[in-house]
Short mmCIF file of C-alpha atoms and ligand atoms in Angstrom, two decimals:
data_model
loop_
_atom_site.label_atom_id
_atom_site.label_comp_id
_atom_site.label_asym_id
_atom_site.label_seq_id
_atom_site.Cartn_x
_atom_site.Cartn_y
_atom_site.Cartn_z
CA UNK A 1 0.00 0.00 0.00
CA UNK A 2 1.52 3.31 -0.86
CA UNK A 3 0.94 6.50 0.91
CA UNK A 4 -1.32 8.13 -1.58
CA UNK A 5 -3.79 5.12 -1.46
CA UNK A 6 -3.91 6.11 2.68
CA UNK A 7 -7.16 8.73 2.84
CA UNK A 8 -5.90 12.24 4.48
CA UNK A 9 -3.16 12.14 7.54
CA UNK A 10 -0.71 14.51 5.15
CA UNK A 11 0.84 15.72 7.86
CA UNK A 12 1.69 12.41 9.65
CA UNK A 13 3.01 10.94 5.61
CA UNK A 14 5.07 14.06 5.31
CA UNK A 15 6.71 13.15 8.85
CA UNK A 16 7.34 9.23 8.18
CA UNK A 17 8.93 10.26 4.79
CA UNK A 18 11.47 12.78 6.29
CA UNK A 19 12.14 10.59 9.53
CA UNK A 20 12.91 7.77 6.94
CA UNK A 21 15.03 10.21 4.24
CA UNK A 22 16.80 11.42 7.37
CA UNK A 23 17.37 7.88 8.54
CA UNK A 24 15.19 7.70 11.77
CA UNK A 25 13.37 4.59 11.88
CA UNK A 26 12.21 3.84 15.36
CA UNK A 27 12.68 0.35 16.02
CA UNK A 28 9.25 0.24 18.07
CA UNK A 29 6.31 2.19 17.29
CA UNK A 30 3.00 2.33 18.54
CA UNK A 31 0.13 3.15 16.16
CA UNK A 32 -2.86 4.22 18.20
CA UNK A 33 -6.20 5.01 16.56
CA UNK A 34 -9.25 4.00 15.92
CA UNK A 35 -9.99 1.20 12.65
CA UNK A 36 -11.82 3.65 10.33
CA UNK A 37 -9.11 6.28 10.99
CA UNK A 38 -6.75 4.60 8.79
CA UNK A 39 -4.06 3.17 11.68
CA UNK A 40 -2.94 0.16 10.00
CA UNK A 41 -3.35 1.22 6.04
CA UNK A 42 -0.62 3.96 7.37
CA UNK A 43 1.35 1.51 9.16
CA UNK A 44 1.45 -0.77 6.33
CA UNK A 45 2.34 2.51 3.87
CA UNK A 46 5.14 3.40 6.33
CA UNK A 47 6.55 -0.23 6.14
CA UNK A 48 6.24 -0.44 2.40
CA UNK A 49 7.89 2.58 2.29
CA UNK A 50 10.91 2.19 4.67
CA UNK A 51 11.85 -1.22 2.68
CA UNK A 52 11.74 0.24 -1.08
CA UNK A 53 14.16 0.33 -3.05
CA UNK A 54 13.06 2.98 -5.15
CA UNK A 55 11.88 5.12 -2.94
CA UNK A 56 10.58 9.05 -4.58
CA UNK A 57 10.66 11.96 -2.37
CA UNK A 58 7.00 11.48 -0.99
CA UNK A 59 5.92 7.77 -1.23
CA UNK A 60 7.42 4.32 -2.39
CA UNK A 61 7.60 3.41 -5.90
CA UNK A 62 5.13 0.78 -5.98
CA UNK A 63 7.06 -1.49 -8.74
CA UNK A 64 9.89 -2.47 -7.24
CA UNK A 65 10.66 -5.60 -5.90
CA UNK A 66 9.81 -5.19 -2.57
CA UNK A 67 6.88 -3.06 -3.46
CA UNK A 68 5.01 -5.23 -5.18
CA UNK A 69 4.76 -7.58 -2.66
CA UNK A 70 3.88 -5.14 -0.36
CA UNK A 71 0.93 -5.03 -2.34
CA UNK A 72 0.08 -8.63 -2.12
CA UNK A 73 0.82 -8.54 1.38
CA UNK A 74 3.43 -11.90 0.39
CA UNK A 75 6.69 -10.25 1.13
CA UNK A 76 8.80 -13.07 3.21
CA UNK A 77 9.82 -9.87 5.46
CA UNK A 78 6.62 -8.69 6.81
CA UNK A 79 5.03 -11.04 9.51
CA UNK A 80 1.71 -10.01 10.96
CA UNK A 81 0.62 -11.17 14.23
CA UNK A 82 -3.42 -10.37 14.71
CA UNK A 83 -6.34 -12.03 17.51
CA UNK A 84 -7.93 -14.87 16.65
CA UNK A 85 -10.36 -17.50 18.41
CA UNK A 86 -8.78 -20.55 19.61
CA UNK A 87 -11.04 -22.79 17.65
CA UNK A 88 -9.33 -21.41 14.86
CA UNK A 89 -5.81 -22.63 15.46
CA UNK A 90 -3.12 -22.04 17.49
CA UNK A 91 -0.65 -19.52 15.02
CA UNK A 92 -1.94 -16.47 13.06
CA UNK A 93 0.03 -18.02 10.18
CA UNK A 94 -2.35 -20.75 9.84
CA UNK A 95 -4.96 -17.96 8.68
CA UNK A 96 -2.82 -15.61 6.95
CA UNK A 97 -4.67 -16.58 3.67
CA UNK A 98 -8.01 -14.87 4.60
CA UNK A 99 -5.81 -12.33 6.84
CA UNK A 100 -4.12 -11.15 3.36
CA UNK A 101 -8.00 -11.57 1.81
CA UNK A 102 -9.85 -9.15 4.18
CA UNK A 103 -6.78 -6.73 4.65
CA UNK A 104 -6.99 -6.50 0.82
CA UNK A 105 -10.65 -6.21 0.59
CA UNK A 106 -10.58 -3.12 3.64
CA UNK A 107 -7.56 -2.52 5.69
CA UNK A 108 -9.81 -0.09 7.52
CA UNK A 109 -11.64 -3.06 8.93
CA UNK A 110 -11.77 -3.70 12.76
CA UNK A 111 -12.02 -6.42 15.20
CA UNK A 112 -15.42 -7.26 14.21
CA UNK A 113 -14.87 -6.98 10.61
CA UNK A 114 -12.08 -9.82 10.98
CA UNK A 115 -13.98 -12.06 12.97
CA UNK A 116 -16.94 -11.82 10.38
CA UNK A 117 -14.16 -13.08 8.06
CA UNK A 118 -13.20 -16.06 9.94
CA UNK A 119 -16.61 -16.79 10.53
CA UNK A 120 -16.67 -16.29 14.44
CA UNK A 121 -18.67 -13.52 15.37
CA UNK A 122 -19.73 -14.91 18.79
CA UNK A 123 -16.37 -15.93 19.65
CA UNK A 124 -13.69 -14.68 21.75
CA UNK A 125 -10.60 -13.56 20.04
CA UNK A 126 -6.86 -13.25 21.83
CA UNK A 127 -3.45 -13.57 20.78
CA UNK A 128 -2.32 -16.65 22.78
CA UNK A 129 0.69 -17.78 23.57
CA UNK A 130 1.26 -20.30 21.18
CA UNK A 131 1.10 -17.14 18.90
CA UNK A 132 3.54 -15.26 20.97
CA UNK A 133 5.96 -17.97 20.87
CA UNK A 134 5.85 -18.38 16.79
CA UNK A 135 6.25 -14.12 16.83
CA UNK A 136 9.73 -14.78 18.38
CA UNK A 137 10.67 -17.55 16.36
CA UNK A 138 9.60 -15.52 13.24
CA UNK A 139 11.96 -12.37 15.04
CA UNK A 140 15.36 -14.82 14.86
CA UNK A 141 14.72 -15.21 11.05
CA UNK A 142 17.04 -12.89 9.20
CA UNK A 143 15.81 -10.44 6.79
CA UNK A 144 15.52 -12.22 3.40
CA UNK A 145 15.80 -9.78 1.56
CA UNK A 146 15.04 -6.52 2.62
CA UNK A 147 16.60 -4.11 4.85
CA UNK A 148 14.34 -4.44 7.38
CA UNK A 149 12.18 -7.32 8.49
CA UNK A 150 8.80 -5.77 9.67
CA UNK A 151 6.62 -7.55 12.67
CA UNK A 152 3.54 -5.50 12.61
CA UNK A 153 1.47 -6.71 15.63
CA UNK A 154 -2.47 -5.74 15.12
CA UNK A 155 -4.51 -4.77 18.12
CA UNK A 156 -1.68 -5.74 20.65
CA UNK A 157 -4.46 -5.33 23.44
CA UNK A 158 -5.82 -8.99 23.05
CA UNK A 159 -1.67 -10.10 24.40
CA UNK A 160 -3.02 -9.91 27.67
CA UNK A 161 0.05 -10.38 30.38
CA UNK A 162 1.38 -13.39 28.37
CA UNK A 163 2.74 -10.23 26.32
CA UNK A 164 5.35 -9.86 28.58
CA UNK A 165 7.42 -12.36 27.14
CA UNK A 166 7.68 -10.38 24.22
CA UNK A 167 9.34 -7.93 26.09
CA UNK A 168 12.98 -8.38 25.52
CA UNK A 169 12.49 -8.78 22.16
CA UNK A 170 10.68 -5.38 21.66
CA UNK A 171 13.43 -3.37 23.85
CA UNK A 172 16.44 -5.08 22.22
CA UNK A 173 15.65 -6.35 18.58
CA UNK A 174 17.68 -8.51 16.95
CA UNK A 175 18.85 -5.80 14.18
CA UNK A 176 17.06 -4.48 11.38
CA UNK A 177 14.30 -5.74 12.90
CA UNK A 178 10.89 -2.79 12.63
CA UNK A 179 7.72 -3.63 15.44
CA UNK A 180 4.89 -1.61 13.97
CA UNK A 181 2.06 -2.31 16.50
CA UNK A 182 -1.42 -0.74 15.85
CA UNK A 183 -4.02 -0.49 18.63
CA UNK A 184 -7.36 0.65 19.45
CA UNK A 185 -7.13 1.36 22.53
CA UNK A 186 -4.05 2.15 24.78
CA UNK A 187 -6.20 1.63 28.19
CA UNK A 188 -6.06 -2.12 27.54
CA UNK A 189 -2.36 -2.59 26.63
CA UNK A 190 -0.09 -3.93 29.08
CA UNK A 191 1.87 -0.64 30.72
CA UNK A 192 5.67 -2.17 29.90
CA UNK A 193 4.41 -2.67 26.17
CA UNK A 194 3.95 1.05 25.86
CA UNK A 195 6.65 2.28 27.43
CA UNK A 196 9.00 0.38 25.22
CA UNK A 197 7.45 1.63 22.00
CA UNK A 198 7.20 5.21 20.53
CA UNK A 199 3.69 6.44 20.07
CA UNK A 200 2.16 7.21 17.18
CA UNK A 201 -1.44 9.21 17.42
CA UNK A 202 -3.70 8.78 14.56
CA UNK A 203 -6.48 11.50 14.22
CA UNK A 204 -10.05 10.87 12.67
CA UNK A 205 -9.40 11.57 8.63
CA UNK A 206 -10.37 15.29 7.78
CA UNK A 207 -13.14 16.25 6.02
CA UNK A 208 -11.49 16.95 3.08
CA UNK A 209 -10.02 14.39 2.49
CA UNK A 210 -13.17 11.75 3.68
CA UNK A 211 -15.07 14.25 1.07
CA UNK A 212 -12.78 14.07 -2.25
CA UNK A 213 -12.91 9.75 -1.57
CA UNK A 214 -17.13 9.69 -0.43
CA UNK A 215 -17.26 11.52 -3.81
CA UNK A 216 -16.03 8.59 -6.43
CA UNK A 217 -18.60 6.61 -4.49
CA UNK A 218 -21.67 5.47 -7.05
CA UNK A 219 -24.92 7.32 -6.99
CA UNK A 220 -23.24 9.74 -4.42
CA UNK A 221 -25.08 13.07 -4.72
CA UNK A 222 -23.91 16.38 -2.94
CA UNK A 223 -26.87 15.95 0.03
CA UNK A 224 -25.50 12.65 1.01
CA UNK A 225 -22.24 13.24 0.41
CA UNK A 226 -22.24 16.33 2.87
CA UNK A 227 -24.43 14.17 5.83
CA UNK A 228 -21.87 10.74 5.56
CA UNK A 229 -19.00 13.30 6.16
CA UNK A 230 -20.79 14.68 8.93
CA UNK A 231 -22.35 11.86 10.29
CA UNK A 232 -19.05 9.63 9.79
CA UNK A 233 -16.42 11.91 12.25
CA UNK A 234 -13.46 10.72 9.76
CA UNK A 235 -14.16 7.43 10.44
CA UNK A 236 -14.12 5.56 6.81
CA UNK A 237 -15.70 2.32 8.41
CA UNK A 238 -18.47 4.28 9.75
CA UNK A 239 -18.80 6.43 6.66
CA UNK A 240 -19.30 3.26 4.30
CA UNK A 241 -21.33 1.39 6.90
CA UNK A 242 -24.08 4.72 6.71
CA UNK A 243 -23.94 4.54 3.26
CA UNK A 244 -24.97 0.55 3.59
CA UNK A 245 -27.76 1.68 5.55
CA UNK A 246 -31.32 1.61 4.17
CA UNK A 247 -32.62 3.91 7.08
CA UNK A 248 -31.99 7.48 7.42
CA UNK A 249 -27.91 8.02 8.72
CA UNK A 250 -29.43 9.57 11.72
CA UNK A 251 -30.81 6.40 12.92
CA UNK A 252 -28.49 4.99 14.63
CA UNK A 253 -27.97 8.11 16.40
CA UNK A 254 -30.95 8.88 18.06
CA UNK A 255 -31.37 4.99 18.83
CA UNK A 256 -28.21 5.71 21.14
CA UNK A 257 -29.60 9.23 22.47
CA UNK A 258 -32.77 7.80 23.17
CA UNK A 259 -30.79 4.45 24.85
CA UNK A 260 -29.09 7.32 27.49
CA UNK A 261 -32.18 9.08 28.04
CA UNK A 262 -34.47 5.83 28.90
CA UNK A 263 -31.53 4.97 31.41
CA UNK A 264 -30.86 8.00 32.25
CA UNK A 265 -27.13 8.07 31.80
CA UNK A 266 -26.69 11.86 31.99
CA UNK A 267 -22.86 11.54 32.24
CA UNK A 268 -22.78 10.21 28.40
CA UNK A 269 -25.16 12.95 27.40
CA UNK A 270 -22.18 15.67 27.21
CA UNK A 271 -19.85 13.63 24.73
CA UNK A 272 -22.96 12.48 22.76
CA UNK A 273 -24.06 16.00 22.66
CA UNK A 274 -20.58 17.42 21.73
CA UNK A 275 -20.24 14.83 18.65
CA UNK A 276 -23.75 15.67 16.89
CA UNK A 277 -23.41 19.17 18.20
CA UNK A 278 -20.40 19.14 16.24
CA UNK A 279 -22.01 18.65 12.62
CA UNK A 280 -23.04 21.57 10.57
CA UNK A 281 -25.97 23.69 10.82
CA UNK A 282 -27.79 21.73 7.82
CA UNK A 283 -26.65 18.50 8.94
CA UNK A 284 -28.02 19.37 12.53
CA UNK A 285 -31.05 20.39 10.64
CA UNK A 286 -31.85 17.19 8.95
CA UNK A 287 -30.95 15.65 12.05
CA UNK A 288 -34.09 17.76 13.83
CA UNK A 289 -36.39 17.06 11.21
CA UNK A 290 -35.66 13.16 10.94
CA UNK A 291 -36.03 12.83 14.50
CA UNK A 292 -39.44 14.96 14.34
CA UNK A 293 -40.58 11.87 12.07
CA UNK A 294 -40.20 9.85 13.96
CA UNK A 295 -41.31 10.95 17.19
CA UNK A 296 -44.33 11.76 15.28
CA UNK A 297 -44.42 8.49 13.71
CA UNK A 298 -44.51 6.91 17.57
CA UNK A 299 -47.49 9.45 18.40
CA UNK A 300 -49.43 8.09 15.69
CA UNK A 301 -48.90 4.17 16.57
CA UNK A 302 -50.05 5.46 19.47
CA UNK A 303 -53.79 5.59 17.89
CA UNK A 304 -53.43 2.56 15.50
CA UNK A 305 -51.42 0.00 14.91
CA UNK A 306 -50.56 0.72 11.41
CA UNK A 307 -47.05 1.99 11.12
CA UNK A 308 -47.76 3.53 7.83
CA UNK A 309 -44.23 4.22 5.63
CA UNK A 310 -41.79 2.75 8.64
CA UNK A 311 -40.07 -0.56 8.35
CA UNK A 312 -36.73 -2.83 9.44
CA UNK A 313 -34.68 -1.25 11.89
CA UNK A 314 -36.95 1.98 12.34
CA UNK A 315 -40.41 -0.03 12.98
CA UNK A 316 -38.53 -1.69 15.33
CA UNK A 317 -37.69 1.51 17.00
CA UNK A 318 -41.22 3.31 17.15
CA UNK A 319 -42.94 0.07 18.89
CA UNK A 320 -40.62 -0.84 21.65
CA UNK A 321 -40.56 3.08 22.10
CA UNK A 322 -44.55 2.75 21.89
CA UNK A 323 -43.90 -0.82 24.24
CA UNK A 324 -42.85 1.88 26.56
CA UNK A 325 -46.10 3.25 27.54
CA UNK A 326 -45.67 6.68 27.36
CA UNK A 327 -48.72 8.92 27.51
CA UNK A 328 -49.43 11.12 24.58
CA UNK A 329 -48.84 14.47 26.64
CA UNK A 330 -45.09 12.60 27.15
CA UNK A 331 -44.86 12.43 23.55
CA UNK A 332 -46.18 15.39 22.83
CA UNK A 333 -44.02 17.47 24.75
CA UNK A 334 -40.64 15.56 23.28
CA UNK A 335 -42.18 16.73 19.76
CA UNK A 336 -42.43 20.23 21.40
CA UNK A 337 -39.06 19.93 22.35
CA UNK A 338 -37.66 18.70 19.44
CA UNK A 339 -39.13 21.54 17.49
CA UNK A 340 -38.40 24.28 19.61
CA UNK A 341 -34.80 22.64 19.66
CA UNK A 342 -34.70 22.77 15.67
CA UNK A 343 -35.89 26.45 15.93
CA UNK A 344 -32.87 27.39 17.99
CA UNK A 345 -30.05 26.11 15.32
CA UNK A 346 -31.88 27.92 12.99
CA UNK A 347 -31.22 30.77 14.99
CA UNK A 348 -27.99 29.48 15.45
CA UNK A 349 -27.78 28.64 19.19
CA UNK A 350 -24.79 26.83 20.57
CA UNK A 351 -25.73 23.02 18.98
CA UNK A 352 -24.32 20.92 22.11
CA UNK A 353 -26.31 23.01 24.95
CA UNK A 354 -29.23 22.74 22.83
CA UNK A 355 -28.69 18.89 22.31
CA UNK A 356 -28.05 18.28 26.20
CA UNK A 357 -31.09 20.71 27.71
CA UNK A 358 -33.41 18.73 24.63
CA UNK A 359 -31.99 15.54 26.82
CA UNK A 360 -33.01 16.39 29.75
CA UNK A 361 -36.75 17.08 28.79
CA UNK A 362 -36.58 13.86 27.25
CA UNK A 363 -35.45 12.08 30.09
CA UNK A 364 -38.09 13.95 32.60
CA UNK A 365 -40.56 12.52 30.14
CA UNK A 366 -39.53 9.25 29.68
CA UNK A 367 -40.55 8.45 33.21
CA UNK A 368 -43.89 6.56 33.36
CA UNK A 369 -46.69 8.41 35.09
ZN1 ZN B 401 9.34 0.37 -4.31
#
């Protein structure tokens, strides 16, 4: 994978290229970011770039030698280590052929995406220690043939403490020897992993960038286009999955809000309200107005049981909200709420103090009578 085929992070391929031209290759890094951000297409870029042999002044050639097996993911230098279930075998090499498969098809998959692959959704996945042991006997292989042999470890938080023994091997590497390790989540990583690597933050992808790739998507119209960029926070997984989606982007949304509110989870309000607060003032809009459907498409199940226009995921929605036996005054003030909400970003209020009062009628209203 080459740079350019990475969506956005400019700044962050300007800064691998220069460390590289100016020979400063950390022999540890950490690459820390969510899946849809893009962590492990740009780890994979850096280490297809660092082993070119061709390399131009901003990315890797992408016919060389080395390069093209990048590409195929084949090179005999670059080892991946990744979770798995145990009922799946005991070494990640035993499923590098799908590995290389769903990689290929979207390296901005996650966990989930992966174990859909391998046909293990329910399952639990780790990296055990049979795996651990194979990573070191892969690190005592010399480099084939390029410069640097490349372990790149993916979602190093499934180790667990059995990690440990990996240790020595991350602090003093037998030489030429890159660990490119991409996580999700730091939190679950075993403290003497990170403080042997060097970290590497990944941001979401900016909207520039998530808008000049959303736009070579088919039947893509300016309307959408705008509302997946919104919706999607530079997250490319998320951005794809809305576009999947035969309900309205926002649905999935306000199934969440409305999850807080039932429970009453006012601590998650503020973050929720800061990330849709976030989106622009006709994004926000269409946000209001979905919602006002279907709030008023509860009220009217409310009368009859004929759900008119709603189906799947939505219809779902309106009659375990209806299951909840709220009283029409309940729903009618929400709708009241909702509108006088919408009102204010017209008049452009402050979105996320808007978004967090609106919760808090919601909530008050959500109590049964
Ligand atoms: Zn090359």
């Amino acid at each position: 994978m080459k740079f350019s085929q990475v969506i956005g992070h400019q700044e962050k391929k300007q800064a691998f290229v220069k460390s590289v031209q100016n020979g400063r290759v950390p022999h540890a890094q950490l690459f820390i970011g969510s899946s849809g951000w893009g962590a492990l297409p740009l780890a994979l870029a850096y280490a297809q770039f660092v082993c070119c042999t061709d390399r131009g002044e901003t990315d890797s050639c992408g016919i060389c030698s080395s390069c093209r097996k990048y590409e195929t993911l084949t090179h005999p230098d670059l080892h991946f280590s990744f979770p798995f279930p145990r009922e799946k075998g005991e070494k990640s090499t035993e499923l590098l052929p799908k590995w290389r498969e769903a990689l290929q098809r979207s390296p901005y998959m996650n966990l989930m995406d992966w174990m859909q692959v391998l046909d293990a959704e329910k399952k639990q996945a780790n990296i055990p220690t049979s795996e651990i042991r194979d990573i070191l006997k892969k690190l005592t292989l010399k480099p084939y043939e390029a410069a640097f042999k490349v372990m790149l470890i993916w979602l190093p938080e499934y180790l667990g403490k059995e990690g440990n023994i990996l240790l020595k091997a991350i602090e003093e590497p037998s030489q030429n020897t890159l660990f490119l390790l991409v996580t999700e989540n730091t939190e679950k990583i075993i403290g003497t992993i990170i403080s042997r690597t060097q970290p590497v933050r990944i941001a979401p992808i900016d909207q520039d960038s998530m808008r000049d790739y959303l736009r070579r998507v088919p039947d893509m119209d300016s309307e959408k286009l705008e509302r997946t960029v919104q919706v999607a926070q530079g997250d490319l997984r998320s951005a794809m999955q809305l576009l999947q989606e035969t309900e309205s982007p926002f649905f999935e949304i306000i199934r969440y809000w409305m999850g807080l509110c039932a429970t009453r989870k006012m601590h998650a309000i503020v973050p929720w309200a800061d990330k849709v607060g976030s989106f622009n003032r006709e994004t926000l809009k269409g946000f209001f107005l979905y919602s006002l459907e279907l709030f008023r498409g509860i009220l009217v199940s409310s009368y009859t049981d004929n759900l008119s226009t709603w189906s799947g995921n939505e219809a779902d929605f309106i009659l375990k909200f209806k299951a909840l036996g709220l009283t029409v005054t309940q729903l009618e003030v929400i709708i009241d709420g909702l509108e006088s909400a919408l009102g204010h970003i017209e008049r452009n209020a402050r979105a996320p103090l808007v978004l967090t009062d609106l919760s808090y009628t919601i909530a008050r209203n959500m109590k049964k009578l």
